Coordinates of N, CA, C and O in Angstrom, one line a residue:
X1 N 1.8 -13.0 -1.9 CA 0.5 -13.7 -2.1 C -0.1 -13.9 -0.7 O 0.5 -14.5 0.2
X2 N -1.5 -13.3 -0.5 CA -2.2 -13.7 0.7 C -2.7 -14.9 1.2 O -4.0 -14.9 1.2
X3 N -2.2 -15.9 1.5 CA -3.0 -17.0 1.8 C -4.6 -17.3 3.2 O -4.9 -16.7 4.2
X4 N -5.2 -18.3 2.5 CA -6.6 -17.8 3.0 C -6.5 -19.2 4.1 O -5.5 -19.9 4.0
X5 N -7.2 -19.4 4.9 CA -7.5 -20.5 5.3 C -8.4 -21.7 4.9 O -8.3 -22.8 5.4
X6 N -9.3 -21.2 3.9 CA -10.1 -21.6 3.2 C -10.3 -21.1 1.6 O -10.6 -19.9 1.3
X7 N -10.1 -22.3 0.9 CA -9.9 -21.5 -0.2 C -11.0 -23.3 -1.3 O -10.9 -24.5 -1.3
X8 N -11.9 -22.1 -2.3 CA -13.4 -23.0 -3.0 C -12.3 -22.7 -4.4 O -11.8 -21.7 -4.7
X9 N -12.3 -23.8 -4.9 CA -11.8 -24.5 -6.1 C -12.7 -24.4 -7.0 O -13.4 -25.4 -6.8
X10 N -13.3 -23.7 -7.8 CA -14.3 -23.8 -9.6 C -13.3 -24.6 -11.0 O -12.5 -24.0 -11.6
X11 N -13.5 -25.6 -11.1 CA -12.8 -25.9 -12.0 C -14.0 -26.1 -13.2 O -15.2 -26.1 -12.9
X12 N -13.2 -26.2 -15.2 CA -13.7 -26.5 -15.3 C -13.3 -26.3 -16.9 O -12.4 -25.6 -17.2
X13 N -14.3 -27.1 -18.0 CA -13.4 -26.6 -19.1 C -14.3 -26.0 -20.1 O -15.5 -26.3 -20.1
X14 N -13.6 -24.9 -21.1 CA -14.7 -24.4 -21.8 C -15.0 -25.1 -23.4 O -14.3 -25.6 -24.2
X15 N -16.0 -24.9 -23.5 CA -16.6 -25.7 -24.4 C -15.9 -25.3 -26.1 O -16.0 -24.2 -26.4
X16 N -15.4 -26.1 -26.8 CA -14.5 -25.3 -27.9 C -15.4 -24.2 -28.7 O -15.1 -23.1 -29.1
X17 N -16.5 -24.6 -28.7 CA -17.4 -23.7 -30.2 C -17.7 -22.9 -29.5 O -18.4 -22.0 -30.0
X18 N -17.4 -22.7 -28.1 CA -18.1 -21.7 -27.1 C -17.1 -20.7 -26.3 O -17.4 -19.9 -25.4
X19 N -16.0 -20.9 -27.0 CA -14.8 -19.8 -26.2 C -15.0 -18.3 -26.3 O -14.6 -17.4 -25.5
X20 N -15.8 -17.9 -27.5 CA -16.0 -16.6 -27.4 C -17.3 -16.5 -26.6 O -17.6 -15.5 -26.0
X21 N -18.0 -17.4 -26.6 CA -19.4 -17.2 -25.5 C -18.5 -16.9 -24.3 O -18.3 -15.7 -24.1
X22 N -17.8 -17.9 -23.4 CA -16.7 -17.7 -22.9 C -16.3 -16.2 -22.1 O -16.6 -15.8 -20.9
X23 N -15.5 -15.6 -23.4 CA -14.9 -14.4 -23.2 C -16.1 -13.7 -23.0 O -16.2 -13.5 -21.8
X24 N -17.2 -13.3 -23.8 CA -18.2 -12.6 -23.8 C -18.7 -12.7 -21.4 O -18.6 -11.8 -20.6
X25 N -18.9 -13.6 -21.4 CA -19.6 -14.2 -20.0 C -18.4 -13.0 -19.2 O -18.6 -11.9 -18.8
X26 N -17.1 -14.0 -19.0 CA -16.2 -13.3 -18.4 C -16.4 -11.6 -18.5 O -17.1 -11.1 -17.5
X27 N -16.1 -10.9 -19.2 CA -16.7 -9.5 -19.5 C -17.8 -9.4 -19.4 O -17.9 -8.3 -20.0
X28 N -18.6 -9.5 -19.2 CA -20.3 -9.0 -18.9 C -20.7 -9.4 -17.3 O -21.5 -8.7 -16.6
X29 N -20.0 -10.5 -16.8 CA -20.5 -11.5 -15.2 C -19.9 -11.5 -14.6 O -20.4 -11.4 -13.5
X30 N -18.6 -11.7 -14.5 CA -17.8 -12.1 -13.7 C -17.2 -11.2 -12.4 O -16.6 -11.7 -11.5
X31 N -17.4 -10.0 -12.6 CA -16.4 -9.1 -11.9 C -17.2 -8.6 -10.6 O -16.5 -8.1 -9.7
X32 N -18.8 -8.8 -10.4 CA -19.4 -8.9 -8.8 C -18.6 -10.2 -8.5 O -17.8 -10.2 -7.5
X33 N -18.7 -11.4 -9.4 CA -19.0 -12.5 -8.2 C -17.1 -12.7 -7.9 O -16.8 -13.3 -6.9
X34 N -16.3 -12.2 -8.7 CA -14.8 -12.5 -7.9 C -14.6 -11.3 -6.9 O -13.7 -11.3 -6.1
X35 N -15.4 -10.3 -6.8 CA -15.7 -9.0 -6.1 C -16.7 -9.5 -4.8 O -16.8 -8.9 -3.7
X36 N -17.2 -10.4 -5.1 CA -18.2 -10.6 -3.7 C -17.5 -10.4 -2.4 O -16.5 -11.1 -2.1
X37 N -18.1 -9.4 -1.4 CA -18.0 -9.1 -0.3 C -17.2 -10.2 0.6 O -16.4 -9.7 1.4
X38 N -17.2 -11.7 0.7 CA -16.9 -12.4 1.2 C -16.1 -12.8 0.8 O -15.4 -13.1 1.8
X39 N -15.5 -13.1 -0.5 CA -14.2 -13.2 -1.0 C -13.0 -12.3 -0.3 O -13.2 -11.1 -0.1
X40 N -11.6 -13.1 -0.1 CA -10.7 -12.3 0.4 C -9.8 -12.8 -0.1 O -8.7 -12.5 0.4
X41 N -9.6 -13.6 -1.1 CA -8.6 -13.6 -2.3 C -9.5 -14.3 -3.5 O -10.6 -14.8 -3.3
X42 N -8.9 -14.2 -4.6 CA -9.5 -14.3 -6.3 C -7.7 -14.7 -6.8 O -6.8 -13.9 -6.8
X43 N -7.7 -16.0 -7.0 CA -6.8 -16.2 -8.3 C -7.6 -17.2 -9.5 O -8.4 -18.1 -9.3
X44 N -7.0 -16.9 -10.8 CA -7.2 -17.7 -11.3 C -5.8 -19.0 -12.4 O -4.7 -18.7 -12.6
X45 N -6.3 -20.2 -12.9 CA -5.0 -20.8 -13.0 C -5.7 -21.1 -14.5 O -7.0 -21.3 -14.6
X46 N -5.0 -21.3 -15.7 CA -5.0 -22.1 -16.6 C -3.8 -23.0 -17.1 O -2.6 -22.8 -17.1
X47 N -4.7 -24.1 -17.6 CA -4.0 -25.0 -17.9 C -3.7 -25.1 -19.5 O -4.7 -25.2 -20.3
X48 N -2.3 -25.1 -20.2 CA -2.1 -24.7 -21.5 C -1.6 -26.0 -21.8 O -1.0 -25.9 -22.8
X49 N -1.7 -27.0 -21.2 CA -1.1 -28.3 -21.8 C -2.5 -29.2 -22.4 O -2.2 -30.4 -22.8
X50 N -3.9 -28.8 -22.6 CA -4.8 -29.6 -23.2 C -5.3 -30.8 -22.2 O -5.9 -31.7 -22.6
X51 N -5.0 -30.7 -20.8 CA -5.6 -31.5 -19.9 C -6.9 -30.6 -19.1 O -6.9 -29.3 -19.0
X52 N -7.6 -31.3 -18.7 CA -8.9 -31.6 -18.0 C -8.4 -31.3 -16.1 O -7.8 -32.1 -15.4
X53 N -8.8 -30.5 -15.9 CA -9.3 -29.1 -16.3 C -8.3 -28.3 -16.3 O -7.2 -28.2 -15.9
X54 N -9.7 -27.3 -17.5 CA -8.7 -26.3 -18.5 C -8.2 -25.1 -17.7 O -7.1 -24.5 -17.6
X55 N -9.8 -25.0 -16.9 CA -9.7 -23.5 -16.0 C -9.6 -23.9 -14.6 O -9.7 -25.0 -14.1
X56 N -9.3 -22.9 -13.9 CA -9.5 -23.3 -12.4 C -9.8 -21.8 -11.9 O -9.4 -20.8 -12.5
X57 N -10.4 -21.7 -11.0 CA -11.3 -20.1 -10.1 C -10.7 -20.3 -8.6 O -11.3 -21.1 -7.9
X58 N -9.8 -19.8 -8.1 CA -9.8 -20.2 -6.8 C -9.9 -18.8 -5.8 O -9.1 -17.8 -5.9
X59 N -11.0 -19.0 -4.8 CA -11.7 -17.8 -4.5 C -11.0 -18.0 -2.6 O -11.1 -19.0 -1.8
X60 N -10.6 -17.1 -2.4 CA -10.0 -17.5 -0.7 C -11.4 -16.6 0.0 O -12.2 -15.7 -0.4
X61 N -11.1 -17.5 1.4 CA -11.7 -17.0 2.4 C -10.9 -17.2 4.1 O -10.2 -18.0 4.6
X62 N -11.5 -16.2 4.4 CA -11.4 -15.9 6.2 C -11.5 -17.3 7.1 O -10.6 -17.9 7.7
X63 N -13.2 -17.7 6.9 CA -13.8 -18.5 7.4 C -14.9 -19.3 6.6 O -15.0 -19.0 5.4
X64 N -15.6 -20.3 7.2 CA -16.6 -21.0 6.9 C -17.8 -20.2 6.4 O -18.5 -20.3 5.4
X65 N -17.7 -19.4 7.7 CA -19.1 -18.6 7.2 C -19.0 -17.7 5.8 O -19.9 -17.5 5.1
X66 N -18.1 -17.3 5.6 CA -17.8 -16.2 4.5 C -17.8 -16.9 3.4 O -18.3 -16.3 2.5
X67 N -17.3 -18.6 3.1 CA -17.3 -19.5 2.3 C -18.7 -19.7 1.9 O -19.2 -19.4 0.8
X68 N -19.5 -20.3 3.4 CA -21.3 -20.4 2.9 C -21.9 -18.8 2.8 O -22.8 -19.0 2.0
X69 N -21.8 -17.7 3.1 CA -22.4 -16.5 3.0 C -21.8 -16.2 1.3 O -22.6 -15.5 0.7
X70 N -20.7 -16.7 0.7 CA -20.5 -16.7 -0.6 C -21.1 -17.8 -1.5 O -21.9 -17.5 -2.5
X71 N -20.7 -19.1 -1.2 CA -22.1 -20.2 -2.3 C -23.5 -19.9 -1.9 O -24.2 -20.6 -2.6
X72 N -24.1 -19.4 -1.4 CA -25.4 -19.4 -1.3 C -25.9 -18.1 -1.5 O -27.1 -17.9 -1.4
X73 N -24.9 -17.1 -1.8 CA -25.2 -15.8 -2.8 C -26.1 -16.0 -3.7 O -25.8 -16.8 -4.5
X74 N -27.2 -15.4 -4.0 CA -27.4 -15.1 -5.5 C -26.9 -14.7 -6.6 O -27.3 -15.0 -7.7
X75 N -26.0 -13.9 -6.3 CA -24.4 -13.9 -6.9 C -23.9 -15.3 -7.4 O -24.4 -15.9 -8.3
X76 N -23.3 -15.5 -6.7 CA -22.9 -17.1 -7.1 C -23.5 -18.1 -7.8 O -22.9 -18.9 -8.4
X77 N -24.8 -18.1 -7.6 CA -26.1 -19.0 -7.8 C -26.2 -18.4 -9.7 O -26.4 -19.2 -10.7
X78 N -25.9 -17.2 -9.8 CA -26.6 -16.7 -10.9 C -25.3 -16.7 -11.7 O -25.6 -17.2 -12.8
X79 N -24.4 -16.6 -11.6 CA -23.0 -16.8 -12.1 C -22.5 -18.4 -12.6 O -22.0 -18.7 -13.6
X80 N -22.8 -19.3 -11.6 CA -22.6 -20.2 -12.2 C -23.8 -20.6 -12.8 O -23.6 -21.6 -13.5
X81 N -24.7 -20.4 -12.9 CA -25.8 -20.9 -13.7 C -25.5 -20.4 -15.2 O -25.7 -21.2 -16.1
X82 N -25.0 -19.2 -15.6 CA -24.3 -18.7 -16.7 C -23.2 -19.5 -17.2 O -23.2 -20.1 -18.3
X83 N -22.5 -19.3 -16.6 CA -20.8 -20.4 -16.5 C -21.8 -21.4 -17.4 O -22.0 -21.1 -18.6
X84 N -22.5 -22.5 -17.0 CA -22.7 -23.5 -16.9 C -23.1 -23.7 -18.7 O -22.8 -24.8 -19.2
X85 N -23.7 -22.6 -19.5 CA -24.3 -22.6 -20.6 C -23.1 -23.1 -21.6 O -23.1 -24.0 -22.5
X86 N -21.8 -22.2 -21.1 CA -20.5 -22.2 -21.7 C -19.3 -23.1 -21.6 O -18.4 -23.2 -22.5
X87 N -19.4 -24.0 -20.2 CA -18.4 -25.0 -20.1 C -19.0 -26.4 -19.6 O -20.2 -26.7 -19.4
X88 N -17.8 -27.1 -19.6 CA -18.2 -28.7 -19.1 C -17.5 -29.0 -17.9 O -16.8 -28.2 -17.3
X89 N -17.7 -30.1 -17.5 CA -16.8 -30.7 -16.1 C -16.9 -29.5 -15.2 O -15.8 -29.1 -14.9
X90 N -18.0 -28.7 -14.7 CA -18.0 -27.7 -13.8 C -18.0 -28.1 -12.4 O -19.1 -28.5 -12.0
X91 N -16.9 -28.2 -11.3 CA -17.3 -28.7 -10.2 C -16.5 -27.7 -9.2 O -15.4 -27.1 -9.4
X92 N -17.4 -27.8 -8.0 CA -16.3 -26.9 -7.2 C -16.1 -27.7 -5.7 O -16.7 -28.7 -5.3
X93 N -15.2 -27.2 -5.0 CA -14.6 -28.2 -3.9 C -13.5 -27.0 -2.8 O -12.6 -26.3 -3.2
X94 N -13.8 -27.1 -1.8 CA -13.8 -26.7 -0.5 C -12.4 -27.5 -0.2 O -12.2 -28.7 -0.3
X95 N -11.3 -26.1 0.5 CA -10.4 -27.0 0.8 C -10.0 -26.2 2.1 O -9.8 -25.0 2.0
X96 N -9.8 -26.8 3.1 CA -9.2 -25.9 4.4 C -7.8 -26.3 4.3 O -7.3 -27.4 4.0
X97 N -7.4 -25.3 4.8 CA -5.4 -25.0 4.6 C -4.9 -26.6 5.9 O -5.4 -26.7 7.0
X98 N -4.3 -27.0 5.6 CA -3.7 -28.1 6.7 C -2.1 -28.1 6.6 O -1.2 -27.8 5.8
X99 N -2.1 -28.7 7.9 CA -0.3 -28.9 7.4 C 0.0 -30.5 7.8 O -0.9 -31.4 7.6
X100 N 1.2 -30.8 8.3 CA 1.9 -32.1 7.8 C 2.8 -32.1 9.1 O 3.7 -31.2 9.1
X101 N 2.6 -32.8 10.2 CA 3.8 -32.5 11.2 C 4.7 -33.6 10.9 O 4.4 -34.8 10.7
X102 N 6.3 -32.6 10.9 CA 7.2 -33.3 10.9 C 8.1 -34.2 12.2 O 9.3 -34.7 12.3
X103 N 7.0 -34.1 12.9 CA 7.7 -35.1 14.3 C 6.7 -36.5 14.1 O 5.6 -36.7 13.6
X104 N 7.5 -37.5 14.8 CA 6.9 -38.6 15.1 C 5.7 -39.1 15.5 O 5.6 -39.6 16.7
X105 N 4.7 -39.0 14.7 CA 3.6 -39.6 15.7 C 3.6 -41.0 15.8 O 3.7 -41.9 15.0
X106 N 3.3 -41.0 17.5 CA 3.3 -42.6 18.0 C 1.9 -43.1 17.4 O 1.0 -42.4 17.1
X107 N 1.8 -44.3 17.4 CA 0.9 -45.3 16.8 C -0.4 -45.2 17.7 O -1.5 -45.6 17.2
X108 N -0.5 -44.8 18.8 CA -1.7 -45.0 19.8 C -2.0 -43.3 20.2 O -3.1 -43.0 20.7
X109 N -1.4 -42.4 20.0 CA -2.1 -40.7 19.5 C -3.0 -40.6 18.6 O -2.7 -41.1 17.5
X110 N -3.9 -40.0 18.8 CA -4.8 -39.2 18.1 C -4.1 -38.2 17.4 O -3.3 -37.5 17.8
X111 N -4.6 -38.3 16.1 CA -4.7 -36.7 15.2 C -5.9 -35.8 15.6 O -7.0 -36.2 15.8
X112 N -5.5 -34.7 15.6 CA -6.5 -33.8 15.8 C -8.0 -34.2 14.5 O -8.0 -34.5 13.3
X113 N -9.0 -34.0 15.4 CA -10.3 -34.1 14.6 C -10.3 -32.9 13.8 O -9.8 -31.8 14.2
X114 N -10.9 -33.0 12.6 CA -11.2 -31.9 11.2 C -12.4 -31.1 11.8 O -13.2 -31.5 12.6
X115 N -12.3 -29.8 11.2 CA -13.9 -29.2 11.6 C -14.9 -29.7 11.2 O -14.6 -29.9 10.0
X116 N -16.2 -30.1 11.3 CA -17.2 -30.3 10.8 C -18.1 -29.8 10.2 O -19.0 -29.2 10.7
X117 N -18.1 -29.9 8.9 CA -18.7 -28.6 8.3 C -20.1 -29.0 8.0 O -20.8 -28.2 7.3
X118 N -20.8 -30.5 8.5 CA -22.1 -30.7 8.0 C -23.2 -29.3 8.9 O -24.4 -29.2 8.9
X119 N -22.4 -28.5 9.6 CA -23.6 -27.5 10.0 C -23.9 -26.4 9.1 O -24.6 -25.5 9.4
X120 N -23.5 -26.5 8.0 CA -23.0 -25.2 7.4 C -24.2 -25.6 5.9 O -24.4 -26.7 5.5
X121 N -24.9 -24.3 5.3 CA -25.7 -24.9 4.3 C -25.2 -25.0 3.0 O -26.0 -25.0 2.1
X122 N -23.9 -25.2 2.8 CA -23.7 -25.5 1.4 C -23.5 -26.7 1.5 O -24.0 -27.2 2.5
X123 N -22.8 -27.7 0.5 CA -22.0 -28.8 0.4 C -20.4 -28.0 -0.1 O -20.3 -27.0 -0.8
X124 N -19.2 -28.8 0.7 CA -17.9 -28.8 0.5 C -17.6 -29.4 -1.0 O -16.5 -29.0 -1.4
X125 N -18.0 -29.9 -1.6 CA -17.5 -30.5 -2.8 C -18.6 -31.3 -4.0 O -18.7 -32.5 -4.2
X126 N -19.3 -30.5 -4.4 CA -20.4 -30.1 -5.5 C -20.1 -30.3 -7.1 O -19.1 -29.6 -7.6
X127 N -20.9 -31.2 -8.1 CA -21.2 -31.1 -9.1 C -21.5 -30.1 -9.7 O -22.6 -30.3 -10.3
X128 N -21.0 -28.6 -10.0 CA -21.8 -28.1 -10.4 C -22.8 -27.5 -11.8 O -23.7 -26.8 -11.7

């Protein structure tokens, strides 16, 4: 499995009377926007235990830019606006890869500062 450095979370669940709308969407929309040029991994996860949320879309990327050069697609824009007819709890969320150091940090070190992503024109973690 390739891991991304950045990888946009779509969660979300589908509506019961609406699962074949659903399947229908999936088959007719979906295969530009997990194909989008800026994408550099596509998995997807479901959840079969009846919890919230049902689906999950997790779309990897390179970089930031490739992340906003993909939400602000019309691709994207027109895809979830679709999605949206069919499911509930639709939200997506921005997560950059971190790790966990296993040495001691003293009490008066700094952690490294996070990137700043308020330059960037999407939002990191969206109602959608």
């Amino acid at each position: 499995m390739h891991s991304t450095p950045y990888n946009y979370e779509i969660e979300f669940d589908v509506i019961g009377t609406c699962r074949q709308a659903y399947e229908q969407w999936l088959a007719e929309n979906s295969m530009e926007w997990f194909t989008h040029e800026a994408v550099a991994t596509f998995d997807v996860w479901k959840n079969d235990k009846g919890m919230s949320p049902e689906m999950k879309f997790i779309f990897g990327f390179e970089s930031l830019e490739a992340w906003a050069q993909f939400v602000n697609s019309e691709c994207h824009l027109a895809a979830k606006d679709k999605l949206k007819q069919v499911v509930t709890e639709l939200n997506g969320t921005l997560w950059e890869r971190g790790s966990i150091r296993l040495d001691v940090i003293e009490a008066d070190q700094e952690l490294p500062a996070a990137i700043d992503c308020n330059h960037f024109a999407a939002k990191t973690e969206e109602s959608l």
